[in-house]
Amino acid sequence: MQRKAVRNGSDVNTIVEVGSVRFGHDPFPVIAGPRAIESENQIMEVARAVAGAGAAVLRGGVFESSPSPYAFPGLGEPGLELLRQAGEEVGLPTMTKALEPKDVDLVADHVDMIYVDPGSMQNFELLRVIGRSGRPVLLERGGSATVDEWLWAAEYVLAEGNDQVVLCEAGIRTFEKSTRATLDLSAIPVLKEKSHLPVIVAPSAAVGSPARIQPLALAALGVGADGIMIEVHPDPSTSRTSVSHHITPDSFSRLMEALGVNRIRMNIDMLDRDIVRLLARRHRMAMEIGRIKAERGMPVQIPEREEELLGIIREEADHSGLDPERVERIFILILEQSRDAQHRARTGPGFGPARNVSIT
């Protein structure tokens, strides 16, 4: 049977959409937030800070796993509601982990993306249930997993009809003791060759020191990762989970500046994509009108209608504080494209009847 997580000769890459964020397409989206949500004040402070610095997705743990039965287990369902509210307030999609199959539906009802942590990478029943949830999935590599074992884990999600999988490299177990784990940055270009799935890097858990997070985040950008995941806490020394994993909001802001990622640029990028989508929508409507014109024996170009439209555009541009002449030139190009497409459609195959659309 042909595997779905590998390229199989194709050079087409998968784009994973999380809210309005597109992993594998957008310029280096950053997931950020606390490893565990501890209180409403904590998650709201972090959410505002990371959103203001340019983060693309807000993370926060509500179900925590630990080798110790005495460690903080997370807030559970109340934490999910706090995460949802924080994401809505700052305008970011949200992500948290699911540890057991029974929790998947509850998690999926509250967040935009489900996170599979390294300890669950080979929990195949959990992967199957998450695959059926309809949510995008962040699949973190297990500490002892090979790249191929990692891709086989992704296969369990894809086999359920869910191709919205982002891979996450966060460190593997080696003989080195100076760090908590060895961040395998060489896996990024390897995965780019073997798989079509986006891959990000999470340096926080691997390096064992907040001071090492920024250089490795920059290295992830350099080797071609599709983004990073960073753990942020208002006061890491008081964190109820691993202190060494977190950086402060100020450090996160400096990291984002070093990466060249900022909120204003991301907003402009989003607006530019919205403009393209609106142009595509306008094009579809213009083609429908073109079909009606052809049925009624009308010419493609109606100069009086175009001049009326350009007059409206000039007036709107002036009212909006834009240069009317420059905006008019843009719309002249848009009209030329519509006319060219309508001419081609009239001579092409499959030119059939229009739906009931008015051209008045």
mmCIF file of C-alpha atoms in Angstrom:
data_model
loop_
_atom_site.group_PDB
_atom_site.id
_atom_site.type_symbol
_atom_site.label_atom_id
_atom_site.label_comp_id
_atom_site.label_asym_id
_atom_site.label_seq_id
_atom_site.Cartn_x
_atom_site.Cartn_y
_atom_site.Cartn_z
ATOM 1 C CA MET A 1 0.000 0.000 0.000
ATOM 2 C CA GLN A 2 1.338 3.428 -0.904
ATOM 3 C CA ARG A 3 2.267 5.557 2.107
ATOM 4 C CA LYS A 4 0.630 8.981 2.401
ATOM 5 C CA ALA A 5 3.218 10.822 4.524
ATOM 6 C CA VAL A 6 6.056 10.446 2.007
ATOM 7 C CA ARG A 7 6.441 12.213 -1.309
ATOM 8 C CA ASN A 8 5.982 9.224 -3.650
ATOM 9 C CA GLY A 9 7.630 11.180 -6.468
ATOM 10 C CA SER A 10 5.568 14.349 -6.004
ATOM 11 C CA ASP A 11 7.100 17.772 -5.351
ATOM 12 C CA VAL A 12 3.800 19.263 -4.080
ATOM 13 C CA ASN A 13 3.908 20.284 -0.412
ATOM 14 C CA THR A 14 0.955 20.115 1.963
ATOM 15 C CA ILE A 15 -0.266 23.392 3.458
ATOM 16 C CA VAL A 16 -1.822 23.017 6.903
ATOM 17 C CA GLU A 17 -4.415 25.642 7.817
ATOM 18 C CA VAL A 18 -4.914 26.550 11.475
ATOM 19 C CA GLY A 19 -7.454 29.340 11.608
ATOM 20 C CA SER A 20 -6.067 31.896 9.191
ATOM 21 C CA VAL A 21 -2.478 30.618 9.599
ATOM 22 C CA ARG A 22 -1.027 28.361 6.900
ATOM 23 C CA PHE A 23 1.951 26.198 7.864
ATOM 24 C CA GLY A 24 4.067 25.392 4.832
ATOM 25 C CA HIS A 25 3.013 28.644 3.169
ATOM 26 C CA ASP A 26 3.192 31.604 5.568
ATOM 27 C CA PRO A 27 6.610 33.086 6.382
ATOM 28 C CA PHE A 28 7.774 31.260 9.543
ATOM 29 C CA PRO A 29 4.697 31.193 11.814
ATOM 30 C CA VAL A 30 5.463 30.954 15.533
ATOM 31 C CA ILE A 31 3.444 28.969 18.092
ATOM 32 C CA ALA A 32 3.868 30.405 21.588
ATOM 33 C CA GLY A 33 2.410 30.191 25.069
ATOM 34 C CA PRO A 34 2.886 28.493 28.433
ATOM 35 C CA ARG A 35 3.630 24.814 28.711
ATOM 36 C CA ALA A 36 0.727 24.628 31.155
ATOM 37 C CA ILE A 37 -2.116 27.039 31.857
ATOM 38 C CA GLU A 38 -1.999 27.843 35.569
ATOM 39 C CA SER A 39 -4.540 30.641 35.963
ATOM 40 C CA GLU A 40 -6.651 33.103 34.014
ATOM 41 C CA ASN A 41 -4.207 35.936 34.743
ATOM 42 C CA GLN A 42 -1.242 33.889 33.560
ATOM 43 C CA ILE A 43 -2.701 32.797 30.216
ATOM 44 C CA MET A 44 -4.131 36.243 29.470
ATOM 45 C CA GLU A 45 -0.818 37.975 30.215
ATOM 46 C CA VAL A 46 1.059 35.561 27.972
ATOM 47 C CA ALA A 47 -1.575 35.690 25.227
ATOM 48 C CA ARG A 48 -1.437 39.480 25.004
ATOM 49 C CA ALA A 49 2.357 39.459 25.028
ATOM 50 C CA VAL A 50 2.905 36.837 22.349
ATOM 51 C CA ALA A 51 0.142 38.212 20.125
ATOM 52 C CA GLY A 52 1.643 41.673 20.378
ATOM 53 C CA ALA A 53 5.072 40.318 19.440
ATOM 54 C CA GLY A 54 3.777 38.517 16.344
ATOM 55 C CA ALA A 55 2.943 34.934 17.364
ATOM 56 C CA ALA A 56 0.653 33.099 14.947
ATOM 57 C CA VAL A 57 -0.850 30.446 17.260
ATOM 58 C CA LEU A 58 -1.446 30.481 21.030
ATOM 59 C CA ARG A 59 -0.564 27.277 22.858
ATOM 60 C CA GLY A 60 -1.298 26.284 26.436
ATOM 61 C CA GLY A 61 -1.335 22.907 28.151
ATOM 62 C CA VAL A 62 -4.411 21.758 30.061
ATOM 63 C CA PHE A 63 -3.647 18.012 30.349
ATOM 64 C CA GLU A 64 -0.068 17.421 31.494
ATOM 65 C CA SER A 65 1.921 14.192 31.608
ATOM 66 C CA SER A 66 4.950 13.624 33.839
ATOM 67 C CA PRO A 67 7.077 10.731 35.116
ATOM 68 C CA SER A 68 6.035 11.825 38.617
ATOM 69 C CA PRO A 69 2.482 11.246 39.889
ATOM 70 C CA TYR A 70 2.924 14.332 42.088
ATOM 71 C CA ALA A 71 3.584 16.779 39.239
ATOM 72 C CA PHE A 72 1.028 19.394 38.181
ATOM 73 C CA PRO A 73 -1.584 17.533 36.044
ATOM 74 C CA GLY A 74 -3.039 20.628 34.388
ATOM 75 C CA LEU A 75 -6.356 22.377 34.897
ATOM 76 C CA GLY A 76 -8.298 20.068 32.603
ATOM 77 C CA GLU A 77 -11.580 21.290 31.127
ATOM 78 C CA PRO A 78 -11.528 24.709 32.889
ATOM 79 C CA GLY A 79 -8.128 25.295 31.268
ATOM 80 C CA LEU A 80 -9.621 24.619 27.847
ATOM 81 C CA GLU A 81 -12.174 27.350 28.401
ATOM 82 C CA LEU A 82 -9.463 29.790 29.555
ATOM 83 C CA LEU A 83 -7.417 29.008 26.434
ATOM 84 C CA ARG A 84 -10.416 29.500 24.158
ATOM 85 C CA GLN A 85 -11.234 32.846 25.763
ATOM 86 C CA ALA A 86 -7.627 34.029 25.577
ATOM 87 C CA GLY A 87 -7.377 33.119 21.898
ATOM 88 C CA GLU A 88 -10.593 34.944 21.097
ATOM 89 C CA GLU A 89 -9.502 38.061 22.973
ATOM 90 C CA VAL A 90 -6.146 38.389 21.174
ATOM 91 C CA GLY A 91 -7.335 37.058 17.810
ATOM 92 C CA LEU A 92 -5.126 33.960 17.623
ATOM 93 C CA PRO A 93 -6.006 30.327 16.857
ATOM 94 C CA THR A 94 -5.265 27.980 19.744
ATOM 95 C CA MET A 95 -3.565 24.640 20.341
ATOM 96 C CA THR A 96 -3.297 22.191 23.213
ATOM 97 C CA LYS A 97 -2.472 18.519 23.659
ATOM 98 C CA ALA A 98 -4.777 15.552 24.077
ATOM 99 C CA LEU A 99 -3.329 12.706 26.120
ATOM 100 C CA GLU A 100 -6.122 10.125 25.957
ATOM 101 C CA PRO A 101 -8.629 9.152 23.253
ATOM 102 C CA LYS A 102 -11.530 9.994 25.581
ATOM 103 C CA ASP A 103 -10.385 13.638 25.748
ATOM 104 C CA VAL A 104 -10.104 14.254 22.002
ATOM 105 C CA ASP A 105 -13.674 15.392 21.341
ATOM 106 C CA LEU A 106 -13.569 17.786 24.284
ATOM 107 C CA VAL A 107 -10.246 19.249 23.139
ATOM 108 C CA ALA A 108 -11.412 19.505 19.528
ATOM 109 C CA ASP A 109 -14.475 21.482 20.643
ATOM 110 C CA HIS A 110 -12.272 24.159 22.241
ATOM 111 C CA VAL A 111 -9.137 24.570 20.123
ATOM 112 C CA ASP A 112 -8.087 24.985 16.491
ATOM 113 C CA MET A 113 -5.217 22.470 16.543
ATOM 114 C CA ILE A 114 -4.473 19.326 18.569
ATOM 115 C CA TYR A 115 -0.942 18.700 19.816
ATOM 116 C CA VAL A 116 0.489 15.185 20.174
ATOM 117 C CA ASP A 117 3.431 15.286 22.584
ATOM 118 C CA PRO A 118 6.503 13.039 22.208
ATOM 119 C CA GLY A 119 5.278 10.575 24.831
ATOM 120 C CA SER A 120 2.149 9.958 22.754
ATOM 121 C CA MET A 121 3.792 9.751 19.314
ATOM 122 C CA GLN A 122 3.299 5.991 19.163
ATOM 123 C CA ASN A 123 -0.049 5.880 20.962
ATOM 124 C CA PHE A 124 -1.678 4.630 17.800
ATOM 125 C CA GLU A 125 -5.241 4.537 19.110
ATOM 126 C CA LEU A 126 -4.904 8.178 20.186
ATOM 127 C CA LEU A 127 -3.547 9.084 16.734
ATOM 128 C CA ARG A 128 -6.484 7.369 15.034
ATOM 129 C CA VAL A 129 -9.030 9.226 17.164
ATOM 130 C CA ILE A 130 -7.253 12.553 16.645
ATOM 131 C CA GLY A 131 -7.146 11.849 12.918
ATOM 132 C CA ARG A 132 -10.928 11.545 12.921
ATOM 133 C CA SER A 133 -11.420 14.765 14.908
ATOM 134 C CA GLY A 134 -11.214 16.984 11.833
ATOM 135 C CA ARG A 135 -8.663 19.257 13.535
ATOM 136 C CA PRO A 136 -5.148 20.000 12.270
ATOM 137 C CA VAL A 137 -2.523 18.048 14.216
ATOM 138 C CA LEU A 138 0.928 18.948 15.531
ATOM 139 C CA LEU A 139 2.871 15.688 15.856
ATOM 140 C CA GLU A 140 6.021 15.980 17.958
ATOM 141 C CA ARG A 141 8.783 13.437 17.457
ATOM 142 C CA GLY A 142 9.378 10.945 20.257
ATOM 143 C CA GLY A 143 12.739 11.218 21.974
ATOM 144 C CA SER A 144 13.946 7.836 20.709
ATOM 145 C CA ALA A 145 12.161 7.781 17.351
ATOM 146 C CA THR A 146 13.843 7.657 13.971
ATOM 147 C CA VAL A 147 12.625 9.918 11.185
ATOM 148 C CA ASP A 148 10.899 6.962 9.526
ATOM 149 C CA GLU A 149 9.141 5.940 12.759
ATOM 150 C CA TRP A 150 7.991 9.536 13.101
ATOM 151 C CA LEU A 151 6.529 9.476 9.604
ATOM 152 C CA TRP A 152 4.818 6.163 10.313
ATOM 153 C CA ALA A 153 3.136 7.809 13.310
ATOM 154 C CA ALA A 154 1.907 10.579 10.995
ATOM 155 C CA GLU A 155 0.573 7.846 8.741
ATOM 156 C CA TYR A 156 -1.956 6.866 11.418
ATOM 157 C CA VAL A 157 -3.472 10.358 11.291
ATOM 158 C CA LEU A 158 -3.397 10.555 7.493
ATOM 159 C CA ALA A 159 -4.994 7.105 7.204
ATOM 160 C CA GLU A 160 -8.116 8.556 8.858
ATOM 161 C CA GLY A 161 -8.491 11.037 5.978
ATOM 162 C CA ASN A 162 -6.813 13.933 7.790
ATOM 163 C CA ASP A 163 -3.828 15.341 5.856
ATOM 164 C CA GLN A 164 -3.529 18.447 8.062
ATOM 165 C CA VAL A 165 -0.437 17.322 9.956
ATOM 166 C CA VAL A 166 2.527 19.461 11.028
ATOM 167 C CA LEU A 167 5.632 17.618 12.220
ATOM 168 C CA CYS A 168 7.592 19.013 15.174
ATOM 169 C CA GLU A 169 11.245 18.318 16.008
ATOM 170 C CA ALA A 170 11.951 18.928 19.710
ATOM 171 C CA GLY A 171 15.042 16.862 20.480
ATOM 172 C CA ILE A 172 16.122 13.232 20.614
ATOM 173 C CA ARG A 173 17.915 11.172 23.224
ATOM 174 C CA THR A 174 21.678 10.853 22.715
ATOM 175 C CA PHE A 175 24.756 10.315 24.911
ATOM 176 C CA GLU A 176 25.150 14.077 25.396
ATOM 177 C CA LYS A 177 24.394 15.257 28.957
ATOM 178 C CA SER A 178 24.938 19.029 28.637
ATOM 179 C CA THR A 179 21.422 19.472 27.242
ATOM 180 C CA ARG A 180 18.137 17.814 28.113
ATOM 181 C CA ALA A 181 17.997 16.385 24.580
ATOM 182 C CA THR A 182 19.839 16.874 21.291
ATOM 183 C CA LEU A 183 17.920 19.068 18.874
ATOM 184 C CA ASP A 184 18.187 17.218 15.555
ATOM 185 C CA LEU A 185 18.198 20.110 13.089
ATOM 186 C CA SER A 186 19.563 17.800 10.389
ATOM 187 C CA ALA A 187 16.138 16.122 10.415
ATOM 188 C CA ILE A 188 14.588 19.225 8.833
ATOM 189 C CA PRO A 189 16.235 18.950 5.381
ATOM 190 C CA VAL A 190 15.868 15.162 5.575
ATOM 191 C CA LEU A 191 12.111 15.535 6.079
ATOM 192 C CA LYS A 192 11.908 18.125 3.301
ATOM 193 C CA GLU A 193 13.300 15.451 0.969
ATOM 194 C CA LYS A 194 11.204 12.543 2.261
ATOM 195 C CA SER A 195 7.856 14.153 3.106
ATOM 196 C CA HIS A 196 5.438 16.802 1.870
ATOM 197 C CA LEU A 197 4.288 17.691 5.404
ATOM 198 C CA PRO A 198 5.370 20.980 7.047
ATOM 199 C CA VAL A 199 7.905 20.659 9.861
ATOM 200 C CA ILE A 200 8.607 23.049 12.704
ATOM 201 C CA VAL A 201 11.148 23.088 15.552
ATOM 202 C CA ALA A 202 10.528 23.385 19.312
ATOM 203 C CA PRO A 203 13.845 24.262 20.962
ATOM 204 C CA SER A 204 12.430 25.041 24.420
ATOM 205 C CA ALA A 205 12.198 21.500 25.779
ATOM 206 C CA ALA A 206 15.480 20.240 24.342
ATOM 207 C CA VAL A 207 18.138 22.745 25.291
ATOM 208 C CA GLY A 208 17.845 22.861 29.086
ATOM 209 C CA SER A 209 18.487 26.606 29.318
ATOM 210 C CA PRO A 210 16.461 29.644 28.256
ATOM 211 C CA ALA A 211 19.641 31.323 26.967
ATOM 212 C CA ARG A 212 20.026 28.626 24.297
ATOM 213 C CA ILE A 213 16.540 28.974 22.850
ATOM 214 C CA GLN A 214 17.185 32.001 20.611
ATOM 215 C CA PRO A 215 20.289 30.677 18.809
ATOM 216 C CA LEU A 216 18.564 27.384 18.070
ATOM 217 C CA ALA A 217 15.396 29.134 16.919
ATOM 218 C CA LEU A 218 17.523 31.146 14.493
ATOM 219 C CA ALA A 219 19.204 27.928 13.395
ATOM 220 C CA ALA A 220 15.789 26.384 12.706
ATOM 221 C CA LEU A 221 15.008 29.305 10.437
ATOM 222 C CA GLY A 222 18.344 28.823 8.714
ATOM 223 C CA VAL A 223 17.846 25.123 7.917
ATOM 224 C CA GLY A 224 14.431 25.694 6.340
ATOM 225 C CA ALA A 225 11.937 24.849 9.087
ATOM 226 C CA ASP A 226 8.356 26.000 8.514
ATOM 227 C CA GLY A 227 8.115 27.654 11.929
ATOM 228 C CA ILE A 228 8.912 27.196 15.607
ATOM 229 C CA MET A 229 7.151 26.554 18.913
ATOM 230 C CA ILE A 230 8.267 28.492 21.999
ATOM 231 C CA GLU A 231 7.192 28.180 25.642
ATOM 232 C CA VAL A 232 6.533 31.539 27.326
ATOM 233 C CA HIS A 233 5.745 32.250 30.999
ATOM 234 C CA PRO A 234 5.376 35.594 32.829
ATOM 235 C CA ASP A 235 7.768 34.384 35.555
ATOM 236 C CA PRO A 236 9.501 31.114 34.630
ATOM 237 C CA SER A 237 10.938 30.714 38.128
ATOM 238 C CA THR A 238 7.407 30.169 39.468
ATOM 239 C CA SER A 239 6.264 27.826 36.695
ATOM 240 C CA ARG A 240 4.466 24.704 37.889
ATOM 241 C CA THR A 241 6.120 22.760 35.057
ATOM 242 C CA SER A 242 9.738 22.672 33.827
ATOM 243 C CA VAL A 243 11.333 26.053 34.558
ATOM 244 C CA SER A 244 14.095 25.676 31.949
ATOM 245 C CA HIS A 245 11.557 25.347 29.119
ATOM 246 C CA HIS A 246 10.200 28.883 29.391
ATOM 247 C CA ILE A 247 11.334 32.342 28.393
ATOM 248 C CA THR A 248 9.785 35.609 29.558
ATOM 249 C CA PRO A 249 7.534 37.750 27.345
ATOM 250 C CA ASP A 250 10.372 40.289 26.983
ATOM 251 C CA SER A 251 12.758 37.565 25.813
ATOM 252 C CA PHE A 252 10.128 36.309 23.404
ATOM 253 C CA SER A 253 9.738 39.802 21.943
ATOM 254 C CA ARG A 254 13.510 40.039 21.422
ATOM 255 C CA LEU A 255 13.500 36.602 19.792
ATOM 256 C CA MET A 256 10.783 37.659 17.361
ATOM 257 C CA GLU A 257 12.756 40.769 16.457
ATOM 258 C CA ALA A 258 15.830 38.617 15.840
ATOM 259 C CA LEU A 259 13.772 36.325 13.615
ATOM 260 C CA GLY A 260 12.445 39.311 11.686
ATOM 261 C CA VAL A 261 8.857 38.437 12.590
ATOM 262 C CA ASN A 262 6.550 41.178 13.822
ATOM 263 C CA ARG A 263 2.822 41.634 14.241
ATOM 264 C CA ILE A 264 2.484 44.541 11.810
ATOM 265 C CA ARG A 265 4.145 42.672 8.971
ATOM 266 C CA MET A 266 2.007 39.602 9.647
ATOM 267 C CA ASN A 267 -1.145 41.725 9.547
ATOM 268 C CA ILE A 268 -0.071 43.215 6.216
ATOM 269 C CA ASP A 269 0.574 39.717 4.875
ATOM 270 C CA MET A 270 -2.903 38.661 5.965
ATOM 271 C CA LEU A 271 -4.482 41.689 4.310
ATOM 272 C CA ASP A 272 -2.570 41.014 1.079
ATOM 273 C CA ARG A 273 -3.895 37.446 1.019
ATOM 274 C CA ASP A 274 -7.409 38.753 1.638
ATOM 275 C CA ILE A 275 -7.005 41.092 -1.349
ATOM 276 C CA VAL A 276 -6.012 38.139 -3.553
ATOM 277 C CA ARG A 277 -9.008 36.108 -2.340
ATOM 278 C CA LEU A 278 -11.346 39.022 -3.076
ATOM 279 C CA LEU A 279 -9.828 39.361 -6.547
ATOM 280 C CA ALA A 280 -10.462 35.670 -7.147
ATOM 281 C CA ARG A 281 -14.048 36.072 -5.966
ATOM 282 C CA ARG A 282 -14.501 39.094 -8.263
ATOM 283 C CA HIS A 283 -13.038 37.111 -11.157
ATOM 284 C CA ARG A 284 -15.543 34.278 -10.671
ATOM 285 C CA MET A 285 -18.438 36.734 -10.658
ATOM 286 C CA ALA A 286 -17.086 38.529 -13.744
ATOM 287 C CA MET A 287 -16.908 35.197 -15.596
ATOM 288 C CA GLU A 288 -20.520 34.481 -14.726
ATOM 289 C CA ILE A 289 -21.552 37.882 -16.056
ATOM 290 C CA GLY A 290 -19.458 37.214 -19.163
ATOM 291 C CA ARG A 291 -21.408 34.031 -19.769
ATOM 292 C CA ILE A 292 -24.683 35.935 -19.552
ATOM 293 C CA LYS A 293 -23.392 38.558 -21.995
ATOM 294 C CA ALA A 294 -22.501 35.848 -24.491
ATOM 295 C CA GLU A 295 -25.949 34.256 -24.228
ATOM 296 C CA ARG A 296 -27.609 37.607 -24.863
ATOM 297 C CA GLY A 297 -25.334 38.493 -27.752
ATOM 298 C CA MET A 298 -23.716 41.351 -25.858
ATOM 299 C CA PRO A 299 -20.072 42.359 -26.358
ATOM 300 C CA VAL A 300 -17.446 41.511 -23.742
ATOM 301 C CA GLN A 301 -16.524 45.158 -23.235
ATOM 302 C CA ILE A 302 -19.148 47.781 -22.428
ATOM 303 C CA PRO A 303 -17.179 51.073 -22.227
ATOM 304 C CA GLU A 304 -19.957 53.030 -20.524
ATOM 305 C CA ARG A 305 -20.187 50.486 -17.694
ATOM 306 C CA GLU A 306 -16.400 50.427 -17.242
ATOM 307 C CA GLU A 307 -16.186 54.226 -17.096
ATOM 308 C CA GLU A 308 -18.983 54.280 -14.532
ATOM 309 C CA LEU A 309 -17.117 51.717 -12.403
ATOM 310 C CA LEU A 310 -13.810 53.608 -12.644
ATOM 311 C CA GLY A 311 -15.578 56.787 -11.548
ATOM 312 C CA ILE A 312 -16.873 54.984 -8.466
ATOM 313 C CA ILE A 313 -13.383 53.620 -7.785
ATOM 314 C CA ARG A 314 -11.747 57.041 -8.068
ATOM 315 C CA GLU A 315 -14.297 58.547 -5.689
ATOM 316 C CA GLU A 316 -13.857 55.739 -3.153
ATOM 317 C CA ALA A 317 -10.058 55.984 -3.338
ATOM 318 C CA ASP A 318 -10.139 59.720 -2.719
ATOM 319 C CA HIS A 319 -12.549 59.260 0.192
ATOM 320 C CA SER A 320 -10.185 56.621 1.682
ATOM 321 C CA GLY A 321 -7.093 58.813 1.458
ATOM 322 C CA LEU A 322 -5.534 56.982 -1.518
ATOM 323 C CA ASP A 323 -4.246 58.352 -4.809
ATOM 324 C CA PRO A 324 -7.257 58.026 -7.202
ATOM 325 C CA GLU A 325 -5.092 57.818 -10.325
ATOM 326 C CA ARG A 326 -2.952 54.968 -8.977
ATOM 327 C CA VAL A 327 -5.953 53.014 -7.736
ATOM 328 C CA GLU A 328 -7.630 53.558 -11.120
ATOM 329 C CA ARG A 329 -4.589 52.060 -12.880
ATOM 330 C CA ILE A 330 -4.878 48.964 -10.701
ATOM 331 C CA PHE A 331 -8.528 48.512 -11.642
ATOM 332 C CA ILE A 332 -7.813 49.062 -15.321
ATOM 333 C CA LEU A 333 -5.512 46.009 -15.097
ATOM 334 C CA ILE A 334 -8.219 44.046 -13.263
ATOM 335 C CA LEU A 335 -10.757 44.906 -15.975
ATOM 336 C CA GLU A 336 -8.296 43.933 -18.710
ATOM 337 C CA GLN A 337 -7.784 40.542 -17.062
ATOM 338 C CA SER A 338 -11.552 39.989 -16.844
ATOM 339 C CA ARG A 339 -12.038 40.875 -20.524
ATOM 340 C CA ASP A 340 -9.207 38.568 -21.617
ATOM 341 C CA ALA A 341 -10.627 35.693 -19.555
ATOM 342 C CA GLN A 342 -14.125 36.251 -20.963
ATOM 343 C CA HIS A 343 -12.791 36.262 -24.554
ATOM 344 C CA ARG A 344 -10.973 32.974 -23.924
ATOM 345 C CA ALA A 345 -14.067 31.436 -22.337
ATOM 346 C CA ARG A 346 -16.191 32.242 -25.385
ATOM 347 C CA THR A 347 -13.892 30.255 -27.633
ATOM 348 C CA GLY A 348 -13.057 27.461 -25.203
ATOM 349 C CA PRO A 349 -14.720 24.077 -24.618
ATOM 350 C CA GLY A 350 -17.531 23.607 -22.132
ATOM 351 C CA PHE A 351 -19.037 27.055 -22.535
ATOM 352 C CA GLY A 352 -22.525 26.323 -21.294
ATOM 353 C CA PRO A 353 -25.569 28.185 -19.986
ATOM 354 C CA ALA A 354 -25.311 30.577 -17.074
ATOM 355 C CA ARG A 355 -27.037 30.410 -13.752
ATOM 356 C CA ASN A 356 -29.817 32.882 -13.036
ATOM 357 C CA VAL A 357 -27.656 35.987 -12.418
ATOM 358 C CA SER A 358 -28.604 39.596 -13.135
ATOM 359 C CA ILE A 359 -26.077 41.901 -14.787
ATOM 360 C CA THR A 360 -27.830 45.106 -13.864
#
